[in-house]
mmCIF file of N, CA and C in Angstrom:
data_model
loop_
_atom_site.group_PDB
_atom_site.id
_atom_site.type_symbol
_atom_site.label_atom_id
_atom_site.label_comp_id
_atom_site.label_asym_id
_atom_site.label_seq_id
_atom_site.Cartn_x
_atom_site.Cartn_y
_atom_site.Cartn_z
ATOM 1 N N ASN A 343 90.673 96.449 96.762
ATOM 2 C CA ASN A 343 90.912 95.165 95.720
ATOM 3 C C ASN A 343 91.070 96.321 94.231
ATOM 4 N N GLU A 344 91.843 95.879 93.301
ATOM 5 C CA GLU A 344 91.440 96.553 92.080
ATOM 6 C C GLU A 344 90.884 97.520 91.147
ATOM 7 N N ALA A 345 89.429 96.496 91.603
ATOM 8 C CA ALA A 345 88.279 97.609 90.906
ATOM 9 C C ALA A 345 88.004 98.211 91.423
ATOM 10 N N GLU A 346 87.696 98.268 92.796
ATOM 11 C CA GLU A 346 87.714 99.575 93.576
ATOM 12 C C GLU A 346 88.610 100.393 93.737
ATOM 13 N N PHE A 347 90.141 100.556 93.779
ATOM 14 C CA PHE A 347 90.705 101.483 93.414
ATOM 15 C C PHE A 347 90.571 102.373 92.138
ATOM 16 N N VAL A 348 90.025 101.378 91.191
ATOM 17 C CA VAL A 348 89.662 102.347 89.353
ATOM 18 C C VAL A 348 89.045 102.966 89.685
ATOM 19 N N ALA A 349 87.674 102.412 90.560
ATOM 20 C CA ALA A 349 86.516 103.483 90.838
ATOM 21 C C ALA A 349 86.563 104.368 91.463
ATOM 22 N N CYS A 350 87.758 104.407 92.019
ATOM 23 C CA CYS A 350 87.943 105.322 93.214
ATOM 24 C C CYS A 350 89.206 106.367 92.135
ATOM 25 N N ALA A 351 90.005 106.142 91.994
ATOM 26 C CA ALA A 351 91.009 106.616 91.122
ATOM 27 C C ALA A 351 90.165 108.075 90.640
ATOM 28 N N GLY A 352 91.014 109.360 90.591
ATOM 29 C CA GLY A 352 90.146 110.651 90.309
ATOM 30 C C GLY A 352 89.123 111.235 91.132
ATOM 31 N N ALA A 353 88.333 110.726 91.562
ATOM 32 C CA ALA A 353 87.185 110.713 92.650
ATOM 33 C C ALA A 353 86.930 110.739 93.946
ATOM 34 N N PRO A 354 86.987 111.996 94.446
ATOM 35 C CA PRO A 354 87.663 112.029 95.949
ATOM 36 C C PRO A 354 86.488 111.592 96.085
ATOM 37 N N ALA A 355 86.611 110.805 97.872
ATOM 38 C CA ALA A 355 85.544 110.996 98.997
ATOM 39 C C ALA A 355 84.529 110.195 98.582
ATOM 40 N N THR A 356 84.874 109.098 97.773
ATOM 41 C CA THR A 356 83.629 107.738 97.642
ATOM 42 C C THR A 356 83.728 107.032 98.099
ATOM 43 N N THR A 357 82.323 106.599 98.377
ATOM 44 C CA THR A 357 82.156 105.724 100.000
ATOM 45 C C THR A 357 83.242 104.447 100.097
ATOM 46 N N ASP A 358 83.957 104.213 99.118
ATOM 47 C CA ASP A 358 84.324 103.110 98.671
ATOM 48 C C ASP A 358 86.313 103.307 99.140
ATOM 49 N N CYS A 359 86.365 104.619 98.845
ATOM 50 C CA CYS A 359 87.888 104.954 99.069
ATOM 51 C C CYS A 359 87.938 106.049 99.687
ATOM 52 N N PRO A 360 88.021 106.533 100.497
ATOM 53 C CA PRO A 360 87.937 107.825 101.771
ATOM 54 C C PRO A 360 88.879 108.966 100.909
ATOM 55 N N TYR A 361 89.784 108.476 100.221
ATOM 56 C CA TYR A 361 90.733 109.971 99.445
ATOM 57 C C TYR A 361 91.572 109.182 98.672
ATOM 58 N N CYS A 362 91.155 110.149 97.377
ATOM 59 C CA CYS A 362 91.957 110.042 95.883
ATOM 60 C C CYS A 362 92.429 111.170 95.658
ATOM 61 N N SER A 363 93.756 111.062 95.835
ATOM 62 C CA SER A 363 94.637 112.074 95.311
ATOM 63 C C SER A 363 96.102 111.712 93.933
ATOM 64 N N GLY A 364 96.106 112.681 92.700
ATOM 65 C CA GLY A 364 97.134 112.399 91.710
ATOM 66 C C GLY A 364 96.212 111.074 91.413
ATOM 67 N N GLY A 365 95.285 110.616 91.061
ATOM 68 C CA GLY A 365 94.907 109.223 90.714
ATOM 69 C C GLY A 365 95.120 107.983 91.531
ATOM 70 N N ALA A 366 95.529 108.422 92.739
ATOM 71 C CA ALA A 366 96.341 107.161 93.868
ATOM 72 C C ALA A 366 94.798 106.886 94.481
ATOM 73 N N CYS A 367 94.853 106.238 95.433
ATOM 74 C CA CYS A 367 93.320 105.547 96.525
ATOM 75 C C CYS A 367 94.237 105.453 97.684
ATOM 76 N N TYR A 368 93.518 106.152 98.749
ATOM 77 C CA TYR A 368 94.420 105.510 100.211
ATOM 78 C C TYR A 368 93.493 106.317 100.996
ATOM 79 N N GLN A 369 93.626 105.667 102.564
ATOM 80 C CA GLN A 369 93.051 106.061 103.714
ATOM 81 C C GLN A 369 94.066 107.156 104.638
ATOM 82 N N THR A 370 93.201 108.252 104.390
ATOM 83 C CA THR A 370 94.357 109.315 105.153
ATOM 84 C C THR A 370 94.130 108.904 106.850
ATOM 85 N N GLY A 371 93.234 108.580 107.239
ATOM 86 C CA GLY A 371 93.440 108.540 108.952
ATOM 87 C C GLY A 371 92.200 109.281 109.432
ATOM 88 N N PHE A 372 91.696 110.514 108.657
ATOM 89 C CA PHE A 372 90.877 111.037 109.499
ATOM 90 C C PHE A 372 90.124 110.244 109.609
ATOM 91 N N CYS A 373 89.167 110.616 110.800
ATOM 92 C CA CYS A 373 88.111 109.791 111.590
ATOM 93 C C CYS A 373 87.243 110.738 112.804
ATOM 94 N N GLY A 374 85.972 110.398 113.512
ATOM 95 C CA GLY A 374 85.553 110.506 114.076
ATOM 96 C C GLY A 374 85.118 110.015 115.049
ATOM 97 N N ALA A 375 85.414 108.631 114.978
ATOM 98 C CA ALA A 375 85.124 108.084 115.950
ATOM 99 C C ALA A 375 86.581 106.415 115.629
ATOM 100 N N SER A 376 86.699 105.915 117.018
ATOM 101 C CA SER A 376 87.610 104.772 116.584
ATOM 102 C C SER A 376 86.928 103.637 115.188
ATOM 103 N N ALA A 377 85.505 103.355 115.564
ATOM 104 C CA ALA A 377 84.895 102.630 114.272
ATOM 105 C C ALA A 377 85.619 102.697 112.481
ATOM 106 N N ASP A 378 85.918 104.708 112.509
ATOM 107 C CA ASP A 378 86.316 104.059 111.598
ATOM 108 C C ASP A 378 87.291 104.407 110.950
ATOM 109 N N CYS A 379 88.797 104.076 111.854
ATOM 110 C CA CYS A 379 89.802 103.280 111.797
ATOM 111 C C CYS A 379 89.858 101.921 111.461
ATOM 112 N N HIS A 380 91.108 101.467 111.005
ATOM 113 C CA HIS A 380 91.461 100.049 110.416
ATOM 114 C C HIS A 380 91.713 99.671 111.624
ATOM 115 N N GLY A 381 91.447 98.166 111.661
ATOM 116 C CA GLY A 381 91.922 97.576 113.091
ATOM 117 C C GLY A 381 93.047 97.575 113.756
ATOM 118 N N GLY A 382 92.855 98.080 114.937
ATOM 119 C CA GLY A 382 94.243 97.842 115.905
ATOM 120 C C GLY A 382 94.713 99.622 116.369
ATOM 121 N N GLU A 383 93.625 100.517 115.418
ATOM 122 C CA GLU A 383 93.572 101.250 115.563
ATOM 123 C C GLU A 383 92.358 102.448 116.854
ATOM 124 N N VAL A 384 92.985 103.164 117.307
ATOM 125 C CA VAL A 384 92.182 104.020 117.695
ATOM 126 C C VAL A 384 92.198 105.570 117.611
ATOM 127 N N CYS A 385 90.804 106.315 117.314
ATOM 128 C CA CYS A 385 90.511 107.438 116.635
ATOM 129 C C CYS A 385 91.135 108.720 118.157
ATOM 130 N N THR A 386 92.184 108.977 117.727
ATOM 131 C CA THR A 386 93.050 110.656 118.773
ATOM 132 C C THR A 386 92.919 111.939 118.276
ATOM 133 N N ARG A 387 92.256 112.447 119.021
ATOM 134 C CA ARG A 387 91.989 114.167 118.703
ATOM 135 C C ARG A 387 91.853 114.373 116.920
ATOM 136 N N GLY A 388 90.756 112.849 116.412
ATOM 137 C CA GLY A 388 90.466 113.321 114.589
ATOM 138 C C GLY A 388 91.158 112.211 113.977
ATOM 139 N N LEU A 389 92.676 112.000 114.489
ATOM 140 C CA LEU A 389 93.660 111.087 113.610
ATOM 141 C C LEU A 389 93.483 109.246 114.094
ATOM 142 N N CYS A 390 93.504 108.827 112.580
ATOM 143 C CA CYS A 390 93.343 107.192 113.396
ATOM 144 C C CYS A 390 94.773 107.043 113.440
ATOM 145 N N GLN A 391 95.208 106.596 115.408
ATOM 146 C CA GLN A 391 96.221 106.171 115.541
ATOM 147 C C GLN A 391 96.439 104.709 115.828
ATOM 148 N N PRO A 392 97.654 104.327 115.944
ATOM 149 C CA PRO A 392 98.180 102.564 116.826
ATOM 150 C C PRO A 392 97.439 102.174 117.710
ATOM 151 N N VAL A 393 97.360 101.269 118.072
ATOM 152 C CA VAL A 393 97.565 101.285 119.468
ATOM 153 C C VAL A 393 98.949 100.557 120.042
ATOM 154 N N GLY A 394 99.361 100.882 120.705
ATOM 155 C CA GLY A 394 100.196 99.824 120.767
ATOM 156 C C GLY A 394 101.637 100.354 119.786
ATOM 157 N N ASP A 395 103.266 99.647 119.591
ATOM 158 C CA ASP A 395 103.570 99.327 118.700
ATOM 159 C C ASP A 395 103.422 99.147 117.314
ATOM 160 N N PRO A 396 102.929 99.660 116.524
ATOM 161 C CA PRO A 396 102.528 98.760 115.109
ATOM 162 C C PRO A 396 103.798 98.022 114.101
ATOM 163 N N CYS A 397 104.832 98.531 114.593
ATOM 164 C CA CYS A 397 106.372 98.280 113.758
ATOM 165 C C CYS A 397 106.962 97.262 114.395
ATOM 166 N N ASP A 398 106.088 95.686 114.794
ATOM 167 C CA ASP A 398 106.638 94.828 115.184
ATOM 168 C C ASP A 398 106.809 93.898 113.981
ATOM 169 N N ALA A 399 106.472 94.167 112.803
ATOM 170 C CA ALA A 399 106.830 93.106 111.775
ATOM 171 C C ALA A 399 106.708 94.219 110.922
ATOM 172 N N PRO A 400 107.705 94.870 110.387
ATOM 173 C CA PRO A 400 108.194 96.163 109.247
ATOM 174 C C PRO A 400 107.814 94.869 108.264
ATOM 175 N N VAL A 401 107.374 95.468 106.877
ATOM 176 C CA VAL A 401 108.179 95.317 105.915
ATOM 177 C C VAL A 401 109.004 95.436 104.749
ATOM 178 N N SER A 402 109.176 95.170 104.054
ATOM 179 C CA SER A 402 110.338 95.395 103.141
ATOM 180 C C SER A 402 110.330 96.234 102.357
ATOM 181 N N ILE A 403 110.796 97.101 101.914
ATOM 182 C CA ILE A 403 110.819 98.404 100.837
ATOM 183 C C ILE A 403 110.517 97.489 99.428
ATOM 184 N N ASP A 404 111.779 96.757 98.942
ATOM 185 C CA ASP A 404 111.683 96.367 98.109
ATOM 186 C C ASP A 404 110.062 95.522 97.709
ATOM 187 N N ASP A 405 109.318 94.989 99.032
ATOM 188 C CA ASP A 405 107.757 94.110 98.345
ATOM 189 C C ASP A 405 106.998 95.513 98.164
ATOM 190 N N ILE A 406 107.087 96.566 98.587
ATOM 191 C CA ILE A 406 106.131 97.825 98.030
ATOM 192 C C ILE A 406 106.533 98.574 97.127
ATOM 193 N N ARG A 407 107.589 98.641 96.541
ATOM 194 C CA ARG A 407 108.153 98.498 95.138
ATOM 195 C C ARG A 407 107.811 96.916 94.558
ATOM 196 N N ALA A 408 107.721 96.168 94.436
ATOM 197 C CA ALA A 408 107.406 94.890 93.643
ATOM 198 C C ALA A 408 105.623 95.179 94.112
ATOM 199 N N ALA A 409 104.838 96.392 94.050
ATOM 200 C CA ALA A 409 103.490 96.223 94.186
ATOM 201 C C ALA A 409 102.962 95.116 95.200
ATOM 202 N N ARG A 410 103.346 94.726 95.899
ATOM 203 C CA ARG A 410 103.377 93.354 96.274
ATOM 204 C C ARG A 410 102.173 93.174 97.919
ATOM 205 N N TYR A 411 101.657 94.526 97.729
ATOM 206 C CA TYR A 411 100.711 95.007 98.475
ATOM 207 C C TYR A 411 99.307 96.407 98.091
ATOM 208 N N SER A 412 98.520 96.460 98.519
ATOM 209 C CA SER A 412 97.352 97.648 97.620
ATOM 210 C C SER A 412 97.544 98.199 98.383
ATOM 211 N N PRO A 413 97.214 99.782 97.206
ATOM 212 C CA PRO A 413 97.351 100.950 97.704
ATOM 213 C C PRO A 413 96.300 100.996 99.151
ATOM 214 N N GLY A 414 97.198 101.671 100.324
ATOM 215 C CA GLY A 414 95.740 101.950 101.269
ATOM 216 C C GLY A 414 95.752 101.000 102.525
ATOM 217 N N LYS A 415 96.887 100.221 102.255
ATOM 218 C CA LYS A 415 97.311 99.142 103.091
ATOM 219 C C LYS A 415 98.193 99.900 104.375
ATOM 220 N N HIS A 416 97.922 99.269 105.471
ATOM 221 C CA HIS A 416 99.180 100.387 106.344
ATOM 222 C C HIS A 416 99.835 99.386 106.863
ATOM 223 N N VAL A 417 101.234 99.822 106.772
ATOM 224 C CA VAL A 417 102.462 99.306 106.766
ATOM 225 C C VAL A 417 103.494 99.735 107.871
ATOM 226 N N CYS A 418 104.549 98.844 108.088
ATOM 227 C CA CYS A 418 105.906 99.844 109.103
ATOM 228 C C CYS A 418 106.449 99.719 108.168
ATOM 229 N N VAL A 419 107.919 100.325 107.743
ATOM 230 C CA VAL A 419 108.914 100.311 107.046
ATOM 231 C C VAL A 419 109.373 101.106 108.309
ATOM 232 N N ARG A 420 111.580 100.565 107.975
ATOM 233 C CA ARG A 420 112.082 100.835 108.483
ATOM 234 C C ARG A 420 113.432 102.199 107.937
ATOM 235 N N GLY A 421 113.879 102.512 108.476
ATOM 236 C CA GLY A 421 115.253 102.766 107.414
ATOM 237 C C GLY A 421 115.835 104.282 107.922
ATOM 238 N N TRP A 422 116.640 104.749 107.512
ATOM 239 C CA TRP A 422 117.425 105.899 108.214
ATOM 240 C C TRP A 422 116.832 107.774 107.663
ATOM 241 N N THR A 423 116.652 108.377 107.822
ATOM 242 C CA THR A 423 116.037 109.227 107.201
ATOM 243 C C THR A 423 117.296 110.351 106.753
ATOM 244 N N SER A 424 117.238 110.369 105.681
ATOM 245 C CA SER A 424 118.263 110.743 104.930
ATOM 246 C C SER A 424 118.066 112.381 104.261
ATOM 247 N N PHE A 425 116.488 112.633 104.493
ATOM 248 C CA PHE A 425 116.544 114.573 104.333
ATOM 249 C C PHE A 425 115.176 114.226 104.699
ATOM 250 N N VAL A 426 114.565 115.322 105.619
ATOM 251 C CA VAL A 426 113.627 115.862 105.697
ATOM 252 C C VAL A 426 113.031 117.392 105.352
ATOM 253 N N VAL A 427 112.350 117.532 103.944
ATOM 254 C CA VAL A 427 112.061 118.576 103.790
ATOM 255 C C VAL A 427 110.515 118.924 103.257
ATOM 256 N N PRO A 428 110.113 119.989 103.520
ATOM 257 C CA PRO A 428 109.067 120.914 103.423
ATOM 258 C C PRO A 428 109.007 120.467 101.253
ATOM 259 N N ALA A 429 107.538 120.037 101.283
ATOM 260 C CA ALA A 429 107.509 120.171 100.185
ATOM 261 C C ALA A 429 106.274 121.502 99.673
ATOM 262 N N PHE A 430 106.249 121.995 97.938
ATOM 263 C CA PHE A 430 105.621 122.817 97.515
ATOM 264 C C PHE A 430 103.741 122.416 97.948
ATOM 265 N N ASP A 431 103.416 120.916 98.279
ATOM 266 C CA ASP A 431 102.074 120.993 98.171
ATOM 267 C C ASP A 431 101.877 120.707 99.985
ATOM 268 N N GLY A 432 102.832 121.715 100.384
ATOM 269 C CA GLY A 432 102.372 121.474 102.063
ATOM 270 C C GLY A 432 102.915 120.518 102.572
ATOM 271 N N ASP A 433 102.862 119.432 102.691
ATOM 272 C CA ASP A 433 103.393 117.513 102.854
ATOM 273 C C ASP A 433 104.858 118.046 103.028
ATOM 274 N N THR A 434 105.721 117.105 104.580
ATOM 275 C CA THR A 434 107.113 117.024 104.653
ATOM 276 C C THR A 434 107.056 116.038 103.882
ATOM 277 N N HIS A 435 108.736 115.716 103.136
ATOM 278 C CA HIS A 435 109.364 114.625 102.514
ATOM 279 C C HIS A 435 109.954 113.818 103.251
ATOM 280 N N VAL A 436 110.459 112.484 103.675
ATOM 281 C CA VAL A 436 110.960 112.621 105.144
ATOM 282 C C VAL A 436 111.289 110.939 103.447
ATOM 283 N N GLN A 437 112.712 111.508 103.286
ATOM 284 C CA GLN A 437 113.546 110.440 102.594
ATOM 285 C C GLN A 437 113.850 109.674 103.356
ATOM 286 N N LEU A 438 113.668 107.821 103.026
ATOM 287 C CA LEU A 438 115.001 106.727 104.136
ATOM 288 C C LEU A 438 115.838 106.691 102.252
ATOM 289 N N GLY A 439 117.135 106.656 103.255
ATOM 290 C CA GLY A 439 118.323 106.407 103.041
ATOM 291 C C GLY A 439 117.943 104.639 102.561
ATOM 292 N N ILE A 440 118.349 104.092 101.782
ATOM 293 C CA ILE A 440 118.345 102.154 101.304
ATOM 294 C C ILE A 440 119.773 102.230 101.589
ATOM 295 N N ASN A 441 120.681 102.891 100.525
ATOM 296 C CA ASN A 441 121.797 103.000 100.403
ATOM 297 C C ASN A 441 122.669 103.963 99.667
ATOM 298 N N SER A 442 123.732 103.859 99.086
ATOM 299 C CA SER A 442 124.358 105.647 98.719
ATOM 300 C C SER A 442 123.132 105.072 97.304
ATOM 301 N N GLN A 443 122.784 104.635 96.456
ATOM 302 C CA GLN A 443 122.685 104.749 95.603
ATOM 303 C C GLN A 443 120.751 104.849 95.073
ATOM 304 N N MET A 444 120.037 104.501 96.744
ATOM 305 C CA MET A 444 118.649 104.551 96.169
ATOM 306 C C MET A 444 118.419 105.090 97.463
ATOM 307 N N GLY A 445 117.141 105.434 97.633
ATOM 308 C CA GLY A 445 116.028 105.719 98.436
ATOM 309 C C GLY A 445 114.432 105.678 98.613
ATOM 310 N N PHE A 446 114.315 106.270 99.725
ATOM 311 C CA PHE A 446 112.734 105.680 99.309
ATOM 312 C C PHE A 446 111.939 106.421 100.025
ATOM 313 N N THR A 447 110.875 106.997 99.683
ATOM 314 C CA THR A 447 110.106 108.452 100.094
ATOM 315 C C THR A 447 108.815 107.331 100.219
ATOM 316 N N THR A 448 108.888 108.666 102.049
ATOM 317 C CA THR A 448 107.428 108.837 102.685
ATOM 318 C C THR A 448 107.154 110.150 102.991
ATOM 319 N N GLU A 449 105.805 110.175 103.536
ATOM 320 C CA GLU A 449 105.700 111.714 103.245
ATOM 321 C C GLU A 449 104.482 111.960 104.472
ATOM 322 N N MET A 450 104.839 112.894 104.810
ATOM 323 C CA MET A 450 104.362 113.706 106.178
ATOM 324 C C MET A 450 102.918 114.268 105.918
ATOM 325 N N THR A 451 101.809 114.412 106.129
ATOM 326 C CA THR A 451 100.839 115.404 105.744
ATOM 327 C C THR A 451 100.521 115.892 106.962
ATOM 328 N N ARG A 452 100.052 117.537 106.476
ATOM 329 C CA ARG A 452 99.320 118.664 107.481
ATOM 330 C C ARG A 452 98.782 118.220 109.217
ATOM 331 N N PRO A 453 98.401 117.416 109.433
ATOM 332 C CA PRO A 453 97.396 117.167 109.885
ATOM 333 C C PRO A 453 98.017 116.453 110.995
ATOM 334 N N TYR A 454 98.937 115.382 110.356
ATOM 335 C CA TYR A 454 99.884 115.126 111.400
ATOM 336 C C TYR A 454 100.996 115.019 111.814
ATOM 337 N N ARG A 455 101.462 116.217 110.589
ATOM 338 C CA ARG A 455 102.915 116.431 110.864
ATOM 339 C C ARG A 455 102.416 117.883 112.528
ATOM 340 N N GLU A 456 101.662 118.132 112.266
ATOM 341 C CA GLU A 456 100.521 119.117 113.733
ATOM 342 C C GLU A 456 100.711 118.100 114.536
ATOM 343 N N ARG A 457 100.243 117.236 114.696
ATOM 344 C CA ARG A 457 99.966 116.393 116.218
ATOM 345 C C ARG A 457 101.430 115.645 116.271
ATOM 346 N N ILE A 458 101.798 115.115 115.419
ATOM 347 C CA ILE A 458 103.019 114.338 115.479
ATOM 348 C C ILE A 458 104.565 114.780 115.775
ATOM 349 N N GLY A 459 104.465 115.947 115.059
ATOM 350 C CA GLY A 459 106.118 116.429 114.442
ATOM 351 C C GLY A 459 106.781 115.619 112.737
ATOM 352 N N ASN A 460 107.257 116.322 112.514
ATOM 353 C CA ASN A 460 108.322 115.254 111.597
ATOM 354 C C ASN A 460 109.534 114.608 112.567
ATOM 355 N N PRO A 461 110.098 113.398 111.933
ATOM 356 C CA PRO A 461 110.742 112.808 112.139
ATOM 357 C C PRO A 461 112.124 113.888 111.853
ATOM 358 N N PRO A 462 113.465 113.370 112.991
ATOM 359 C CA PRO A 462 114.680 113.843 112.527
ATOM 360 C C PRO A 462 115.186 113.662 111.351
ATOM 361 N N SER A 463 116.008 114.051 110.789
ATOM 362 C CA SER A 463 116.895 113.832 109.591
ATOM 363 C C SER A 463 118.270 113.147 110.586
ATOM 364 N N LEU A 464 119.025 112.452 109.627
ATOM 365 C CA LEU A 464 119.935 111.255 110.142
ATOM 366 C C LEU A 464 119.811 110.689 111.998
ATOM 367 N N GLN A 465 118.262 109.724 111.394
ATOM 368 C CA GLN A 465 118.070 108.659 112.442
ATOM 369 C C GLN A 465 117.316 107.977 111.728
ATOM 370 N N GLN A 466 117.600 106.816 112.654
ATOM 371 C CA GLN A 466 117.254 105.427 112.114
ATOM 372 C C GLN A 466 115.674 105.844 112.543
ATOM 373 N N VAL A 467 114.727 105.473 111.807
ATOM 374 C CA VAL A 467 113.304 105.590 112.613
ATOM 375 C C VAL A 467 112.232 104.382 112.042
ATOM 376 N N SER A 468 110.934 104.024 112.701
ATOM 377 C CA SER A 468 110.159 103.693 112.363
ATOM 378 C C SER A 468 109.666 104.283 111.874
ATOM 379 N N ILE A 469 109.084 104.222 110.129
ATOM 380 C CA ILE A 469 107.870 105.590 110.227
ATOM 381 C C ILE A 469 106.255 103.856 109.047
ATOM 382 N N TYR A 470 104.998 104.421 110.174
ATOM 383 C CA TYR A 470 103.873 103.491 110.135
ATOM 384 C C TYR A 470 102.950 104.297 108.775
ATOM 385 N N GLY A 471 102.596 103.857 108.164
ATOM 386 C CA GLY A 471 101.118 104.376 106.865
ATOM 387 C C GLY A 471 101.200 103.877 106.325
ATOM 388 N N ALA A 472 100.271 104.588 105.152
ATOM 389 C CA ALA A 472 99.310 103.557 104.219
ATOM 390 C C ALA A 472 100.500 103.854 102.973
ATOM 391 N N ILE A 473 100.175 102.764 102.196
ATOM 392 C CA ILE A 473 100.537 102.453 100.816
ATOM 393 C C ILE A 473 100.400 103.207 99.322
ATOM 394 N N ARG A 474 100.805 104.035 99.032
ATOM 395 C CA ARG A 474 100.308 104.851 97.960
ATOM 396 C C ARG A 474 100.980 105.103 96.819
ATOM 397 N N TRP A 475 100.307 104.506 95.381
ATOM 398 C CA TRP A 475 100.941 104.867 94.007
ATOM 399 C C TRP A 475 100.935 106.478 93.534
ATOM 400 N N ASP A 476 102.686 106.454 93.998
ATOM 401 C CA ASP A 476 102.556 108.068 93.496
ATOM 402 C C ASP A 476 102.668 108.218 91.569
ATOM 403 N N PRO A 477 101.769 108.741 90.750
ATOM 404 C CA PRO A 477 101.445 108.993 89.430
ATOM 405 C C PRO A 477 102.582 109.673 89.290
ATOM 406 N N ALA A 478 103.012 110.797 90.199
ATOM 407 C CA ALA A 478 103.700 112.114 88.864
ATOM 408 C C ALA A 478 105.197 111.139 89.110
ATOM 409 N N HIS A 479 105.796 111.053 89.915
ATOM 410 C CA HIS A 479 106.934 110.351 90.022
ATOM 411 C C HIS A 479 106.623 108.998 89.883
ATOM 412 N N GLY A 480 106.228 107.959 89.451
ATOM 413 C CA GLY A 480 105.844 106.538 88.602
ATOM 414 C C GLY A 480 106.915 105.749 90.220
ATOM 415 N N TRP A 481 106.380 105.976 90.886
ATOM 416 C CA TRP A 481 106.997 104.950 92.312
ATOM 417 C C TRP A 481 105.600 104.917 93.561
ATOM 418 N N TRP A 482 105.832 103.731 94.020
ATOM 419 C CA TRP A 482 105.688 103.463 95.425
ATOM 420 C C TRP A 482 105.738 104.489 96.996
ATOM 421 N N GLU A 483 104.817 104.195 97.592
ATOM 422 C CA GLU A 483 105.455 105.244 98.833
ATOM 423 C C GLU A 483 104.659 104.769 99.770
ATOM 424 N N VAL A 484 105.419 105.813 101.129
ATOM 425 C CA VAL A 484 104.178 105.491 102.136
ATOM 426 C C VAL A 484 104.085 107.261 102.364
ATOM 427 N N HIS A 485 102.237 106.711 102.351
ATOM 428 C CA HIS A 485 101.496 108.795 102.015
ATOM 429 C C HIS A 485 100.428 108.487 102.375
ATOM 430 N N PRO A 486 99.557 108.990 103.972
ATOM 431 C CA PRO A 486 100.974 109.761 104.824
ATOM 432 C C PRO A 486 101.679 108.765 105.657
ATOM 433 N N ILE A 487 101.800 109.273 106.482
ATOM 434 C CA ILE A 487 103.013 108.798 108.108
ATOM 435 C C ILE A 487 101.775 109.008 109.017
ATOM 436 N N PHE A 488 101.610 108.026 109.568
ATOM 437 C CA PHE A 488 100.490 108.088 110.632
ATOM 438 C C PHE A 488 100.803 108.268 111.865
ATOM 439 N N TRP A 489 102.027 107.880 111.722
ATOM 440 C CA TRP A 489 103.041 107.446 113.384
ATOM 441 C C TRP A 489 104.472 107.243 112.948
ATOM 442 N N TRP A 490 105.223 107.659 113.909
ATOM 443 C CA TRP A 490 107.007 107.436 113.492
ATOM 444 C C TRP A 490 107.463 107.445 114.940
ATOM 445 N N ARG A 491 108.587 106.499 115.005
ATOM 446 C CA ARG A 491 109.177 107.151 116.455
ATOM 447 C C ARG A 491 110.660 106.337 116.286
#
């Protein structure tokens, strides 16, 4: 809810918000047991992972851009990877091409990259992760990526 998000923003590791970054709140997916994960996920080697294919009902990127989902909500998006590049902060940017004019940003954090690897460039993929507002760029994104295929 908005009140929890506002209380969390800028305050890492509060009870209501597992992780804040740059004023945005999201669940990183770190866990000690499956009870630490969202429903439909299990704790595997310290990271929450979906049980089965979480992408049977992908959401619209336009709906994410229109802020129809709360920060931290776990969603699946589909698209073509236009590029996969390392970022200065240690994350990997996985840009999904929507059309020749626009793209959509998703990001893989190091703990997930070390366990599941980066998606390939120029491939159609399904990406499952948490919605996050990136205040530095002024857009909604999926960050971190928890799973892809």
